[in-house]
XYZ file of C-alpha atoms in Angstrom:
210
model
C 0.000 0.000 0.000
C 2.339 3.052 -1.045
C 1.816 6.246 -0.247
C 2.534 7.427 -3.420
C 0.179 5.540 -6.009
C -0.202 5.595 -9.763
C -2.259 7.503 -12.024
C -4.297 4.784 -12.426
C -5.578 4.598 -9.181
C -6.124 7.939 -8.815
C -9.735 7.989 -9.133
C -10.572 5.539 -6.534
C -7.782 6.548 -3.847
C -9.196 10.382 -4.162
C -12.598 9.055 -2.884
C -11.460 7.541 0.198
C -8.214 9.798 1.098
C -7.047 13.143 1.292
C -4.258 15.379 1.752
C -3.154 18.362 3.695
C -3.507 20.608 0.301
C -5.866 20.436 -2.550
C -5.185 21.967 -5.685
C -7.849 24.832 -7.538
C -8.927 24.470 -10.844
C -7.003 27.833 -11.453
C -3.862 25.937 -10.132
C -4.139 27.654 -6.775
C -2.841 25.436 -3.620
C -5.029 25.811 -0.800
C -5.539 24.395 2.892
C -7.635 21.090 3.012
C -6.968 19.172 6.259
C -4.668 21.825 6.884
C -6.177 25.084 8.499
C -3.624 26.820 7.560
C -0.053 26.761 6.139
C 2.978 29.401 7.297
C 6.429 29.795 6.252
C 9.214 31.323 7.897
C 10.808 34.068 6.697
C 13.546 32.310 4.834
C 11.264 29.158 3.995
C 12.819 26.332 5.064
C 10.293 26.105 8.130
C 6.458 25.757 7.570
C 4.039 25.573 10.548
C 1.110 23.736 9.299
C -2.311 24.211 11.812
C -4.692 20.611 11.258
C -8.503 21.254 10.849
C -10.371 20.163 14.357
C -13.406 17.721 13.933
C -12.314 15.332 11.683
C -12.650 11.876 11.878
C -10.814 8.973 9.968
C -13.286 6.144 8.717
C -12.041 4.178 11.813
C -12.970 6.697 14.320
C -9.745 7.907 14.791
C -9.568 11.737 15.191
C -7.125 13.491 12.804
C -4.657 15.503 14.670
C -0.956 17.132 14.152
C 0.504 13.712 16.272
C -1.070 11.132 13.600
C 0.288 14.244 10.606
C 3.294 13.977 11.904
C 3.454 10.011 11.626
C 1.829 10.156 7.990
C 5.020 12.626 6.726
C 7.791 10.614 8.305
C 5.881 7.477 6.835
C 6.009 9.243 3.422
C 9.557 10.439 3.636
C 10.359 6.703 5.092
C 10.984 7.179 7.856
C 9.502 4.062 9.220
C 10.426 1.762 6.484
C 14.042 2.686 7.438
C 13.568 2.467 10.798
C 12.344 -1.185 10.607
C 13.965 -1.639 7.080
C 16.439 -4.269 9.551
C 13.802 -6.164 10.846
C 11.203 -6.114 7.763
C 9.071 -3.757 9.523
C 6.937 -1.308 8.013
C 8.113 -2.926 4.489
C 4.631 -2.103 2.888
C 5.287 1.768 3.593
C 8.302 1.752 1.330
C 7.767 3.461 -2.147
C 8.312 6.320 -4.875
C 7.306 8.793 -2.057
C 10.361 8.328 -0.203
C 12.721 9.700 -3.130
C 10.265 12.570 -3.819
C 9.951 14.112 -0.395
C 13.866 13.224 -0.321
C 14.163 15.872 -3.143
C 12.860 18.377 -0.791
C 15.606 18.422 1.332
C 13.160 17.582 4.657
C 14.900 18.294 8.012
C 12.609 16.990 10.227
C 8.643 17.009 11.434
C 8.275 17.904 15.344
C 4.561 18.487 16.776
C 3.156 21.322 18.716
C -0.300 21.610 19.597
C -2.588 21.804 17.104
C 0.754 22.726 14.709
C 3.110 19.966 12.503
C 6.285 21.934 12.129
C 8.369 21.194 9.219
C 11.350 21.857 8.930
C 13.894 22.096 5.649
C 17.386 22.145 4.559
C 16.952 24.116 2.185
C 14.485 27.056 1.072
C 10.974 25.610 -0.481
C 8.620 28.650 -1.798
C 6.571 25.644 -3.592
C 6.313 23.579 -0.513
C 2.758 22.908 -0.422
C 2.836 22.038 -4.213
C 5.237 19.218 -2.538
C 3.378 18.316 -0.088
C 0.676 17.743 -2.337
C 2.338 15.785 -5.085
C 0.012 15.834 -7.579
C -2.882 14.334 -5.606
C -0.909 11.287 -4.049
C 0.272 12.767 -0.397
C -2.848 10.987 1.374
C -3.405 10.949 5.431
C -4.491 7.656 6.667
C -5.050 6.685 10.053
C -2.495 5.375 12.847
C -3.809 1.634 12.729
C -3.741 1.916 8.568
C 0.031 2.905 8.980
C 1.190 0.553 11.611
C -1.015 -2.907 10.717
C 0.225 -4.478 7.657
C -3.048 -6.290 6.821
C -5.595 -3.328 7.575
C -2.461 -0.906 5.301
C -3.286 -3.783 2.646
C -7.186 -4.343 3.125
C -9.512 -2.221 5.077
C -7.278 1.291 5.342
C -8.592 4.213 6.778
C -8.819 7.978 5.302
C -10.726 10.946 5.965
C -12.682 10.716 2.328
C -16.380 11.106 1.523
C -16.222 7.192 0.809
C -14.504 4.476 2.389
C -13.553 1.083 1.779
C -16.696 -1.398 1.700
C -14.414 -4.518 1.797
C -16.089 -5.556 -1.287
C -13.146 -5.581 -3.918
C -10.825 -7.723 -6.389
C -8.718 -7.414 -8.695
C -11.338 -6.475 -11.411
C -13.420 -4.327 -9.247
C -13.753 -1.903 -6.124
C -16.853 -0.555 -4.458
C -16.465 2.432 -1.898
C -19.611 3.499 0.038
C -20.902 6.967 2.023
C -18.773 7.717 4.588
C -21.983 9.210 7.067
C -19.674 11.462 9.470
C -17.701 13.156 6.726
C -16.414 16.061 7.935
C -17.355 18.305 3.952
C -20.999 20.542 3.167
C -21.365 21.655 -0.006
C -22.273 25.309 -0.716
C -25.576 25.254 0.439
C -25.105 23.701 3.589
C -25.945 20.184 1.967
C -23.748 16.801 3.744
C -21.441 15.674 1.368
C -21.436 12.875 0.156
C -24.727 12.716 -2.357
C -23.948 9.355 -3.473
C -24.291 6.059 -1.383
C -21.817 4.088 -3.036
C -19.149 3.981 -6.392
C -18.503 0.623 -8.030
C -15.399 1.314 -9.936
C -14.473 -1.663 -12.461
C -11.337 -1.608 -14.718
C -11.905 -2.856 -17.841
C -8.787 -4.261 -19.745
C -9.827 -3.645 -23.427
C -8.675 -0.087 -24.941
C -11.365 -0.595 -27.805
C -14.096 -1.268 -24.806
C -12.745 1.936 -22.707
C -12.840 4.350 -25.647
C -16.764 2.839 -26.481
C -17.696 3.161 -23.228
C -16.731 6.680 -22.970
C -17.904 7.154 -26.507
C-alpha cells in the first residue's frame, strides 16, 4: 500500500483519502486538512495548523501527532527504521525519493501545529506536499497494521472502503460522518456508493466513454 500511487488509481484513492492541500482548478494550492499553512521568513520552516473535527473512517480523530506520523511514513521514515527487521516494508515506495528531493529536516509536533522543517528554502512547498494528488493521510492503525495498510485502510474521504473488492473491481460506500458541506449547507457525500471496475480492453474503454 504506497503512499505514493499511480495515475491509475487515482480515481478511486481520491474518494477515500485526502491530503493536507488540494489543488484549484485555477492551479491555486489551498488548505484542506490543513487550516492553515505558514512559512518562515527564509522558507525552510512551515508551521502547518490541522482542521479540528475530523474523523478517519475508523474513528480515529485526525490531529498534528497522527500528521506527523503520515510525513515521516512518506519520507520513510519508518520503512528505514524497521527496514532491519522487515518492519513497516509495505510503507516503502516512490514517495520516499520525492519528499527526499525536498531536502526535509525533520517534522516535530506542537499543539494543534506539525512543524516542518527544511534544509533548504521551499517557496513551492505545499505544491510538494501535495504531489500531484498522491500525499494521502491515513489513520495510525492503517500505517502501523500491515493487513488493515493492505485491506480495510482508513482515510478521511467522503467514501470508504466497503471490503467488497478484487482485482477487477472496487466498491467504496458513504462515509456518514464526513467532515465536507457543499455550498448550500448540503452533507457531502450525495452518493451512497461507487462501483469502480477496470476494464482491460482499450477498444471497450474508448466505447464506453464514446
Amino acid at each position: 500500500y504506497s503512499p505514493n500511487p499511480g495515475n491509475g488509481a487515482q480515481a478511486i484513492m481520491k474518494t477515500v483519502f485526502e491530503g493536507l492541500f488540494e489543488q484549484k482548478s485555477n492551479g491555486e494550492m489551498v488548505p484542506f486538512l490543513a487550516e492553515s499553512a505558514t512559512p518562515s521568513a527564509d522558507f525552510k520552516t512551515w508551521t502547518i495548523k490541522i482542521r479540528s473535527g475530523i474523523k478517519y473512517h475508523d474513528g480515529e480523530d485526525l490531529t498534528a501527532t497522527n500528521v506527523a506520523l503520515n510525513l515521516n511514513a512518506i519520507q520513510g521514515g519508518l520503512f528505514l527504521a524497521g527496514y532491519a527487521t522487515k518492519n513497516y516494508s509495505w510503507l516503502g515506495g516512490s514517495g520516499i525519493p520525492f519528499v527526499g528531493a525536498i531536502k526535509l529536516k525533520g517534522v516535530a509536533v506542537s499543539g494543534d501545529n506539525v512543524i516542518v522543517s527544511l534544509y533548504a528554502p521551499r517557496v513551492d512547498f505545499m505544491n510538494i506536499a501535495y504531489a500531484s494528488g498522491r500525499f494521502y493521510m491515513r489513520s495510525t492503525k492503517s500505517l502501523l497494521d500491515k493487513t488493515i495498510c493492505g485491506q480495510n485502510p482508513a482515510g478521511t474521504g467522503p467514501f470508504k472502503w466497503s471490503g467488497a473488492f478484487n482485482t477487477d473491481t472496487i466498491k467504496v460506500v458513504k462515509n456518514t460522518n464526513y467532515w465536507r458541506k457543499d455550498a448550500a449547507g448540503v452533507q457531502l457525500p450525495y452518493l451512497d456508493s461507487i462501483t469502480f471496475k477496470y476494464v482491460s480492453n482499450a477498444a471497450a474503454r474508448a466505447n464506453a466513454v464514446r
